[in-house]
Amino acid sequence: MTATDPAVTAGSSAPGGLVKSVVELDRVVIRLAGDSGDGMQLTGNRFTSETASFGNDLSTLPNFPAEIRAPTGTLPGVSSFQLHFADHDIMTPGDAPDVLVAMNPAALKANLADLPGGGLLILDADEFTPRNLAKVGYATNPIEDGSLEGWQTVSVPLTSMTLDALADSGLGKKEAERSKNMFTLGLLSWMYHRPTEGTIRFLERQFRRKPEIAAANIAAFRAGYNYGETTEAFAVSYEIKPAPMAPGKYRNISGNQALSLGLVAAAKRSGLPLFLGAYPITPASDILHELSKHKAFGIRTFQAEDEIAGIASAIGASFGGALGVTTTSGPGVSLKSEALALAIMTELPLVVVDVQRGGPSTGLPTKTEQSDLLQAMFGRNGEAPLAVIAPRSPGDCFDAAIEAARIAITYRTPVMLLSDGYLANGAEPWQVPSSEDLPDLTGAVDFATEPNGSTADGTPEFLPYLRNPETLARPWAIPGTAGMQHRIGGLEKADKTGNISYDPENHDFMTRTRQAKIDGIAASIGPTDVDDPTGDARVAVIGWGSTYGPIGAGVRRVRRSGRKVAQIHLRHLNPFPADLGEVLARYDRVVCPEMNLGQLALLLRAKYLVDIQSHTQVRGLPFRAAELAAVIQDVIDSTSGAPLAADPTGGGE
């Protein structure tokens, strides 16, 4: 094992008199890899749920192919799930696994390079057949040819043992083989002392209409657990104690789940009905699935025929007095751009969730990226400003959704919420907040019910573009309210009356007013989030969105080596916090890691004339903490002079 500071803490006797040691670790990273039909995501999610219930801090990284069913046993069809769990606060799913479970030769070949020397490698020996080896270019069997001597390799006949365990189940061979992921889960549950009751209840509930399948999966799960307890192949099990956490109720949550619940909470705290108009698209579809479960809270979901219909229906719902929401990914934002500009012109509240993925075009549907920032800022015709925010972790998606709704309602504007695939599919423990502690948004909802102006002859009239002097928001009048008739549409509006106007001076005024409204949001968003413990760091690292975890882990490593560095993280990307320029000016050097080619760096350079040092990658995967730590160290050393000693502890991020 490569996790830090292992210690033998106890011994236990298995049936037959075999004494097994229990080794205490402070953290471990496990990666499950197999064919896209092997159930690696389900196995990983179940292990994660039990780990969360045990009380460890955790972070996950699902990684799966875009194809619904790639050819069996091939490299393009490899699906993996990485879980990092610890007895302390962690920020990433880990740079590299300590344990790799490979269900076939393709999974081994695709992932072995990431497993450090000496790491534990568990293989399904039954799948290393000549045919499967040939599919991925192995001339010989790596289990037998000595090429795996650099790792702790345990070859286990997972498939045949699963079939033996289910010999009396009544299932055919093909159906029984599908339970080998549960055998694997049982083995890992024994190895790491995970609870088992939750998984058994899950299987009973998941397959309640197919009791024979439920029984088979439970039998395979128990067989895997018992195998770990009795076999001589695993003489050691591992214990990772619970992490200290603030008192409260916690649950394991993914970014898409948290974002969905945040939208529900925003609707309840504003008193508005929530309407979601969406077209399914990876990796945002789970938000539609999750929100459709919450009809009891007044949530209405509409699966539209295309992206344009999705946003158009949401705009219509906002016009009718609801909190309109639409969800998509980068390609869908492209299709929604004209309607999004309509929402800007009509000045209606709208939340647009963009769960970013690799692009351009169809790109990398199941991989993560941060490449839609400039699209969110400028991807419309004309001067069409809107607010842009980004969550920083799966759990933070909940708070970001509420904040997006607050801005949309208060300022009568569309808000783009930039999540990404890493956040959407990743998971972490989340402390369930009390509803009383959530922001009260009812004060922002002030539907117009009375005339707010008068004609030249003194007759009362409704002026739909007469603005709130503090927020510059226009009145929100529900259709059908007596006396509140007004024009709506995409043509330029006359100031106050909302009539169609081609007057040059009016267009200039309205364009500047719409921009001023977005700029004015900065007054309500608070100071920049800066982590600078000593206050005298000369180098700062700035990021946005899901880079928060890898940057934070890299910063921790650098600080352990004795260097001083600040971390700045932005939730609000348009407008920026009002004090951001002053914050950036404190530091001699500012580094900006992004999963794009430098989009935030471009915006910061343009606005603040600061020489931002951009560090980028577009691999479809999150940054590694070690990589960022090395970049930060180099910048600090080049700024301050002679380098200090390297980080003596390595991981722990």
C-alpha atoms as one frame of an Amber mdcrd trajectory, in Angstrom:
protein
   0.000   0.000   0.000   1.213   3.502  -0.726  -1.137   5.438   1.566   0.745
   7.290   4.264   1.799   5.934   7.653   0.233   2.443   7.718   0.277   0.768
  11.099  -0.714  -2.735  12.151  -3.375  -2.204  14.782  -4.966  -5.597  15.377
  -5.257  -9.184  14.291  -8.269 -11.377  13.660  -8.770 -15.075  13.170 -10.570
 -16.294  10.084 -12.232 -19.711   9.888  -9.552 -22.390   9.703  -7.284 -20.601
  12.145  -5.746 -18.135   9.686  -4.698 -15.006  11.569  -5.252 -11.816   9.568
  -3.743  -8.451  10.384  -5.674  -5.195  10.351  -3.589  -2.268   9.102  -4.675
   1.263   9.962  -4.342   3.857   7.195  -5.177   7.551   7.126  -6.342   7.472
   3.494  -6.643   5.254   0.442  -7.489   5.687  -3.237  -9.256   2.803  -4.977
  -9.966   2.576  -8.693 -12.422   0.031 -10.091 -12.060  -0.563 -13.815 -13.794
  -2.901 -16.200 -15.917  -3.177 -19.277 -18.758  -0.672 -19.583 -21.128  -3.573
 -18.918 -19.375  -4.751 -15.752 -21.213  -2.365 -13.422 -18.205  -0.393 -12.235
 -20.227   2.778 -11.677 -22.834   0.936  -9.601 -20.128  -0.836  -7.608 -18.293
   2.423  -7.003 -21.448   4.258  -5.996 -22.386   1.546  -3.495 -18.900   1.508
  -1.978 -19.072   5.305  -1.797 -22.444   5.256  -0.045 -21.214   2.809   2.584
 -18.043   4.838   3.041 -20.089   7.988   3.556 -22.311   6.248   6.102 -19.181
   5.052   7.928 -18.126   8.687   8.345 -15.036   9.031   6.167 -14.427  12.140
   4.140 -14.438  11.200   0.477 -14.234  12.371  -3.104 -15.030  10.409  -6.265
 -14.176  10.472  -9.951 -16.418   8.398 -12.252 -14.897   8.000 -15.720 -16.877
   6.200 -18.395 -17.098   6.039 -22.190 -19.575   8.076 -24.198 -20.764   5.052
 -26.164 -23.861   3.395 -24.742 -22.202   0.009 -25.241 -18.712  -0.027 -26.707
 -17.396  -3.376 -28.010 -16.851  -5.755 -25.093 -13.313  -6.031 -23.828 -11.886
  -3.147 -25.860  -9.996  -0.069 -24.672 -12.734   2.397 -25.772 -15.207   0.463
 -23.629 -13.301   0.729 -20.333 -15.262   2.315 -17.497 -13.674   3.268 -14.179
 -14.628   4.693 -10.823 -12.064   6.208  -8.444 -12.764   6.817  -4.772 -10.502
   8.628  -2.315 -11.533   8.311   1.329  -9.740   9.325   4.495  -9.846   9.996
   8.209  -9.304  13.714   7.554 -10.483  16.467   5.252  -9.615  15.816   1.590
 -10.216  17.873  -1.537  -9.723  15.588  -4.564 -10.369  12.012  -5.698  -6.615
  11.447  -5.624  -3.905  11.783  -8.247  -3.315   8.047  -8.557  -4.862   4.891
  -7.099  -3.311   2.874  -4.278  -5.478  -0.056  -5.340  -6.520  -0.968  -8.889
  -9.196  -3.583  -9.506  -9.096  -4.576 -13.190 -11.901  -6.795 -14.399 -10.325
  -7.611 -17.788  -7.160  -7.046 -19.854  -8.524  -3.833 -21.387  -9.090  -2.333
 -17.932  -5.575  -3.324 -16.914  -3.958  -1.838 -19.998  -5.934   1.413 -19.788
  -5.166   2.025 -16.107  -1.930   0.292 -15.110   0.251   3.299 -15.910  -1.580
   5.258 -13.189  -0.866   2.703 -10.448   2.385   3.555  -8.640   4.961   0.838
  -8.162   4.142  -1.347  -5.190   0.433  -0.609  -5.420  -2.130  -3.367  -4.959
  -3.448  -4.842  -8.209  -6.479  -7.154  -8.122  -7.297  -8.968 -11.376 -10.155
 -11.185 -12.524  -8.077 -14.115 -13.740 -11.028 -15.644 -15.603 -11.120 -12.739
 -18.077  -7.472 -13.028 -19.125  -8.248 -15.398 -21.975  -6.300 -15.508 -25.260
  -9.216 -13.824 -27.047  -9.495 -10.958 -24.541  -5.722 -10.494 -24.442  -5.567
 -10.274 -28.230  -8.284  -7.590 -28.311  -6.004  -5.116 -26.571  -2.673  -6.205
 -28.022  -1.218  -8.370 -25.249   1.036 -10.978 -26.887   1.313 -12.879 -23.604
  -0.687 -13.049 -20.411   0.643 -10.339 -18.039  -0.426 -12.457 -15.056   2.051
 -15.132 -16.147   4.870 -13.345 -18.004   6.375 -11.444 -15.068   5.463  -7.984
 -16.370   3.467  -7.213 -13.196   6.256  -7.926 -10.715   6.489  -4.255  -9.786
   3.067  -4.354  -8.121   1.372  -6.399  -5.410  -0.630  -8.523  -7.812  -3.481
 -10.743  -6.638  -5.139 -12.806  -9.342  -8.626 -13.885  -8.325 -11.079 -15.968
 -10.401 -13.894 -13.518  -9.752 -16.178 -14.733 -12.542 -15.992 -18.453 -11.777
 -16.370 -17.891  -8.034 -19.459 -15.788  -8.708 -20.897 -18.580 -10.846 -20.137
 -21.120  -8.108 -21.844 -18.930  -5.520 -24.948 -18.689  -7.714 -25.027 -22.302
  -8.879 -28.372 -22.875  -7.135 -29.889 -19.496  -7.998 -31.748 -20.686 -11.067
 -30.114 -18.001 -13.226 -28.437 -18.741 -16.504 -24.669 -18.347 -16.842 -24.882
 -14.968 -18.547 -27.254 -13.552 -15.943 -25.208 -14.958 -13.071 -21.978 -13.457
 -14.448 -23.511 -10.005 -14.168 -23.292 -10.323 -10.379 -19.481 -10.478 -10.333
 -19.381  -6.751  -9.591 -21.260  -7.513  -6.365 -18.755 -10.254  -5.532 -16.021
  -7.659  -6.036 -17.893  -5.168  -3.862 -18.186  -7.759  -1.114 -14.449  -8.448
  -1.245 -13.598  -4.744  -1.033 -16.124  -4.262   1.765 -14.258  -6.887   3.777
 -10.847  -5.435   2.916 -11.789  -1.955   4.123 -14.271  -2.781   6.879 -17.217
  -1.178   5.100 -20.773  -1.629   6.395 -22.837  -4.176   4.476 -26.407  -3.609
   5.624 -26.974  -0.595   3.382 -25.905  -2.455   0.245 -28.191  -5.380   1.024
 -31.135  -3.027   1.580 -30.261  -1.227  -1.670 -30.269  -4.476  -3.655 -33.574
  -5.554  -2.134 -35.094  -2.204  -3.029 -33.489  -1.913  -6.462 -34.685  -5.344
  -7.607 -37.899  -5.601  -5.601 -39.807  -6.578  -8.750 -37.228  -9.246  -9.597
 -36.598 -11.043  -6.299 -34.468 -13.729  -7.934 -32.056 -11.077  -9.227 -31.963
  -9.390  -5.828 -31.226 -12.718  -4.131 -28.453 -13.501  -6.632 -26.743 -10.152
  -6.157 -26.958 -10.409  -2.375 -25.565 -13.951  -2.490 -22.665 -12.804  -4.690
 -21.992  -9.847  -2.391 -21.877 -12.099   0.670 -19.723 -14.639  -1.146 -17.172
 -11.942  -1.973 -17.119 -10.770   1.633 -16.684 -14.336   2.901 -13.946 -15.013
   0.351 -11.933 -12.092   1.688 -12.402 -13.367   5.226 -11.311 -16.959   4.487
  -8.794 -16.865   1.626  -5.045 -16.838   2.158  -4.722 -14.502  -0.835  -5.631
 -11.553   1.403  -3.911 -11.834   4.771  -4.408  -8.143   5.564  -7.439  -5.893
   5.793  -7.377  -2.139   6.229  -9.076   0.328   8.532  -9.592   4.016   7.811
 -11.244   5.689  10.780 -14.073   8.227  10.388 -13.076  11.811   9.696 -13.847
  14.537  12.249 -16.830  16.539  11.026 -19.025  19.253  12.461 -22.140  17.892
  14.198 -25.139  17.500  11.916 -26.880  15.249   9.456 -24.802  14.228   6.430
 -25.505  12.423   3.194 -23.465  11.385   0.218 -24.377  13.634  -2.702 -23.357
  14.187  -6.315 -23.168  17.596  -7.930 -26.268  17.053 -10.072 -28.258  15.883
  -7.048 -27.120  18.853  -4.976 -27.907  21.306  -7.756 -31.392  19.820  -8.143
 -32.100  20.075  -4.420 -30.765  23.630  -4.436 -33.274  24.576  -7.107 -36.072
  22.976  -5.089 -34.949  24.900  -2.005 -34.794  28.163  -3.983 -38.352  27.635
  -5.181 -39.627  26.988  -1.672 -37.688  29.903  -0.142 -38.962  32.297  -2.820
 -42.529  31.040  -2.790 -42.401  30.557  -6.565 -43.357  27.452  -8.497 -40.353
  25.956 -10.287 -40.537  24.940 -13.937 -37.771  23.028 -15.681 -37.785  22.901
 -19.466 -34.973  20.644 -20.635 -33.764  18.390 -23.399 -31.677  15.405 -22.236
 -27.943  15.872 -22.739 -24.900  14.360 -21.045 -23.850  15.194 -18.338 -26.854
  17.352 -17.338 -29.669  14.823 -17.790 -29.636  13.663 -14.171 -30.931  17.083
 -13.083 -34.083  16.475 -15.125 -34.357  12.971 -13.651 -33.905  14.229 -10.082
 -36.286  17.190 -10.319 -38.991  14.991 -11.852 -39.119  13.132  -8.520 -40.179
  16.236  -6.591 -43.665  17.014  -7.847 -44.801  17.116  -4.215 -42.877  20.383
  -3.849 -44.657  22.008  -6.770 -41.867  21.212  -9.247 -42.918  20.863 -12.877
 -40.583  19.236 -15.364 -40.993  19.240 -19.128 -38.832  17.092 -21.404 -38.838
  19.207 -24.542 -38.344  18.012 -28.115 -35.124  20.000 -28.490 -32.854  22.506
 -26.746 -34.646  25.541 -28.166 -38.024  24.344 -26.945 -36.516  23.673 -23.529
 -35.356  27.234 -22.943 -38.365  28.797 -24.698 -40.721  26.935 -22.372 -38.701
  28.082 -19.351 -38.873  31.705 -20.518 -42.620  31.326 -20.900 -42.852  29.955
 -17.370 -40.891  32.947 -16.045 -43.202  35.307 -17.925 -46.072  33.533 -16.197
 -44.643  34.070 -12.721 -42.584  30.932 -12.128 -38.890  30.383 -11.542 -37.912
  29.197 -15.002 -34.938  26.835 -15.314 -33.315  25.088 -18.258 -30.411  22.626
 -18.125 -27.924  21.651 -20.787 -24.267  21.301 -21.724 -22.088  23.277 -24.138
 -23.676  22.127 -27.420 -27.098  22.930 -25.998 -26.005  26.414 -24.951 -25.110
  27.037 -28.592 -28.633  26.128 -29.628 -30.228  28.142 -26.827 -28.281  31.342
 -27.518 -31.012  33.190 -29.444 -33.663  32.439 -26.839 -31.215  33.333 -24.089
 -30.808  36.755 -25.686 -34.618  37.025 -25.731 -34.659  36.519 -21.951 -32.061
  39.287 -21.644 -34.150  41.645 -23.793 -37.381  40.852 -21.960 -35.517  41.028
 -18.619 -37.103  37.976 -17.064 -35.591  35.776 -14.334 -34.135  32.562 -15.747
 -31.569  30.033 -14.496 -29.552  28.322 -17.228 -27.480  25.392 -15.968 -24.555
  24.459 -18.209 -22.879  21.234 -17.059 -19.739  21.650 -19.130 -18.091  18.842
 -21.061 -15.271  18.513 -23.542 -15.820  20.239 -26.876 -16.139  21.578 -29.498
 -19.202  20.148 -31.254 -20.178  16.791 -29.725 -16.641  16.615 -28.350 -16.211
  14.439 -25.261 -19.720  13.938 -23.861 -18.674  12.062 -20.705 -15.473  13.982
 -19.922 -15.055  17.196 -17.963 -13.876  20.617 -19.130 -14.202  24.324 -18.258
 -14.318  25.606 -21.801 -17.711  27.364 -21.847 -16.783  30.458 -19.826 -16.327
  32.749 -22.815 -19.444  31.253 -24.388 -21.382  32.142 -21.239 -19.940  35.653
 -21.286 -20.247  36.506 -24.961 -22.021  33.721 -26.845 -24.942  35.843 -28.057
 -25.498  38.514 -30.677 -25.301  42.141 -29.625 -24.468  43.454 -26.192 -26.277
  40.804 -24.178 -24.862  40.631 -20.626 -25.967  38.131 -18.027 -24.742  36.949
 -14.635 -22.384  33.945 -14.518 -21.565  31.878 -11.432 -19.825  28.541 -10.840
 -19.929  26.034  -7.942 -16.649  24.683  -6.613 -17.564  21.193  -5.346 -20.416
  18.669  -5.640 -21.987  19.845  -2.365 -21.469  23.501  -3.266 -23.765  23.007
  -6.272 -26.643  23.284  -3.775 -25.625  26.746  -2.602 -24.727  27.877  -6.113
 -28.210  26.965  -7.347 -29.802  29.074  -4.609 -27.472  31.959  -5.405 -28.304
  31.731  -9.119 -32.010  31.894  -8.278 -31.469  34.848  -5.944 -29.713  36.864
  -8.613 -32.204  35.912 -11.327 -35.214  36.904  -9.239 -33.739  40.022  -7.652
 -32.276  41.501 -10.829 -34.732  40.075 -13.399 -31.983  38.536 -15.476 -30.901
  35.204 -16.848 -28.093  33.613 -14.819 -25.705  31.043 -16.271 -24.568  28.456
 -13.734 -21.397  26.726 -14.954 -21.044  23.280 -13.420 -19.023  20.559 -15.161
 -18.862  16.802 -15.577 -16.410  16.340 -12.708 -18.744  18.079 -10.257 -21.935
  16.652 -11.745 -20.909  12.999 -11.434 -18.513  13.281  -8.503 -19.692  12.907
  -4.928 -18.768  13.976  -1.417 -20.306  14.065   2.084 -22.721  16.979   2.375
 -24.112  18.427   5.572 -27.861  18.794   5.132 -28.732  22.394   6.059 -31.711
  23.487   8.091 -34.353  25.149   5.936 -34.409  28.080   8.373 -30.737  28.748
   7.612 -31.322  29.123   3.876 -31.678  32.596   2.335 -35.178  34.068   2.372
 -35.894  35.004  -1.241 -39.481  36.122  -0.804 -38.461  39.779  -0.555 -37.136
  39.683  -4.105 -40.507  38.554  -5.466 -42.656  41.679  -5.853 -45.179  41.094
  -8.599 -46.640  44.294 -10.019 -50.294  44.673  -9.154 -50.864  48.451  -9.434
 -50.050  51.104 -12.055 -46.642  52.687 -11.474 -46.979  55.693 -13.782 -49.434
  57.935 -15.588 -50.093  59.237 -19.070 -49.787  62.896 -20.081 -53.410  63.474
 -19.112 -52.922  61.862 -15.691 -54.468  58.500 -16.441 -52.763  55.723 -14.384
 -50.738  53.289 -16.482 -48.286  50.432 -16.050 -44.721  51.120 -17.147 -43.038
  47.700 -17.548 -39.522  49.172 -17.860 -39.651  51.626 -14.981 -36.771  50.361
 -12.873 -35.998  49.736  -9.234 -33.438  52.464  -8.448 -31.206  50.059  -6.470
 -31.213  46.923  -8.645 -32.342  48.400 -11.990 -34.749  45.469 -12.189 -37.953
  46.112 -14.091 -41.388  45.194 -12.661 -42.533  41.571 -12.941 -46.196  41.452
 -13.922 -48.037  38.155 -14.175 -50.153  37.915 -17.341 -53.829  38.384 -16.629
 -53.333  40.855 -13.789 -55.852  43.638 -14.333 -54.288  46.796 -15.717 -50.833
  45.253 -16.142 -50.972  44.736 -19.900 -47.585  45.307 -21.576 -45.584  44.442
 -24.666 -43.128  41.558 -24.654 -40.716  40.290 -27.285 -37.227  40.552 -28.722
 -37.399  43.959 -30.373 -35.699  46.827 -28.570 -37.824  48.381 -25.843 -38.423
  52.043 -25.200 -37.352  53.198 -21.764 -40.152  52.916 -19.200 -43.031  52.168
 -21.635 -41.548  49.055 -23.211 -42.898  50.069 -26.597 -40.944  49.033 -29.684
 -38.235  51.600 -30.330 -35.708  52.168 -33.113 -34.482  55.439 -31.662 -30.626
  55.462 -31.595 -30.372  57.318 -28.311 -32.851  54.992 -26.622 -30.962  51.922
 -27.844 -27.706  53.308 -26.463 -29.402  54.074 -23.144 -31.073  50.650 -22.832
 -27.871  48.817 -23.775 -25.918  50.654 -21.097 -28.715  50.172 -18.576 -28.806
  46.415 -19.100 -25.034  46.308 -18.600 -25.240  48.521 -15.514 -27.802  46.164
 -14.012 -25.415  43.212 -14.318 -22.484  45.278 -13.032 -24.591  46.293 -10.043
 -24.904  42.685  -8.887 -21.364  43.025  -7.494 -22.743  45.111  -4.635 -24.613
  42.090  -3.304 -22.040  39.301  -3.599 -19.546  40.045  -0.850 -15.755  40.121
  -0.856 -13.438  37.843  -2.814 -12.754  34.450  -1.236  -9.035  34.543  -0.334
  -7.121  31.921   1.660  -3.821  33.530   2.699  -3.033  32.306   6.244   0.086
  34.425   6.823  -1.075  37.432   4.843   2.359  37.935   3.331   2.383  35.488
   0.412   3.820  36.967  -2.772   2.225  34.398  -5.098  -1.501  33.686  -5.453
  -3.309  30.939  -7.322  -6.721  31.902  -8.675  -9.323  29.503  -9.962 -13.005
  28.980 -10.580 -15.394  26.068 -10.582 -14.129  22.536 -10.017 -10.443  23.503
  -9.976 -11.019  24.483  -6.336 -10.205  20.991  -5.018  -7.040  20.280  -7.052
  -5.748  23.834  -6.489  -6.452  23.558  -2.768  -4.700  20.187  -2.556  -1.722
  21.552  -4.494  -1.577  24.593  -2.214  -1.565  22.329   0.855   1.439  20.455
  -0.505   3.299  23.660  -1.206   2.620  25.031   2.267   3.882  21.822   3.865
   7.208  22.445   2.129   7.499  25.792   3.916   6.471  28.045   1.059   3.814
  30.732   1.336   1.025  30.902  -1.223  -2.500  32.334  -1.347  -5.539  30.688
  -2.928  -8.213  32.872  -4.507 -11.392  31.235  -5.692 -14.181  32.871  -7.683
 -17.830  31.876  -7.582 -19.047  35.001  -9.374 -17.549  35.353 -12.849 -19.827
  38.089 -14.158 -19.684  40.437 -12.494 -16.456  39.823 -10.614 -16.431  40.744
  -6.896 -15.985  44.478  -6.462 -12.687  44.080  -4.585 -11.040  41.598  -6.969
  -8.779  44.156  -8.614  -7.438  45.286  -5.254  -6.920  41.644  -4.164  -4.935
  40.743  -7.287  -2.747  43.815  -6.860  -1.460  42.471  -3.517   0.558  39.723
  -5.173   3.710  39.769  -7.290   2.601  36.782  -9.344  -0.850  35.294 -10.000
  -1.229  31.789 -11.460  -4.523  30.686 -13.018  -5.019  26.932 -13.629  -7.969
  26.129 -15.915  -9.330  23.154 -17.837  -9.375  25.224 -21.029  -6.829  27.318
 -22.895  -6.910  30.286 -20.511 -10.388  31.814 -20.598 -10.526  33.270 -17.069
  -6.944  34.461 -17.457  -7.999  36.328 -20.599 -10.841  38.064 -18.774  -8.675
  39.000 -15.792  -5.920  40.400 -17.983  -8.424  42.459 -19.946 -10.232  43.904
 -16.944  -7.428  44.422 -14.421  -4.309  44.648 -16.632  -2.630  42.032 -14.423
  -0.032  39.678 -15.893  -1.857  36.445 -15.108   0.275  33.314 -15.572  -2.024
  30.806 -17.232  -1.614  27.061 -16.639  -4.002  24.967 -18.691  -4.987  21.446
 -19.634  -7.817  19.997 -21.716  -7.452  16.265 -21.087 -11.069  15.638 -20.143
  -9.895  14.927 -16.574  -9.362  17.081 -13.479  -5.943  18.473 -12.606  -3.604
  16.370 -10.475  -2.623  18.021  -7.212   1.032  17.032  -7.634   1.174  18.738
 -11.024  -0.254  21.980  -9.661   2.017  21.841  -6.621   5.052  21.618  -8.900
   3.846  24.590 -10.964   3.191  26.678  -7.850   6.571  25.778  -6.341   8.375
  26.815  -9.512   6.589  30.174  -9.562   7.321  30.835  -5.883  10.980  29.868
  -6.257  11.407  32.058  -9.331   9.817  34.945  -7.434  11.593  34.621  -4.091
  14.988  33.144  -4.966  16.475  29.825  -3.817  14.067  26.846  -3.630  13.185
  25.172  -0.350  13.137  21.451   0.314  10.575  19.406  -1.568   7.337  18.409
   0.123   8.341  15.545   2.423   4.905  13.999   2.816   3.461  13.803  -0.675
  -0.245  12.974  -0.793  -2.892  13.598   1.826  -4.837  15.944  -0.384
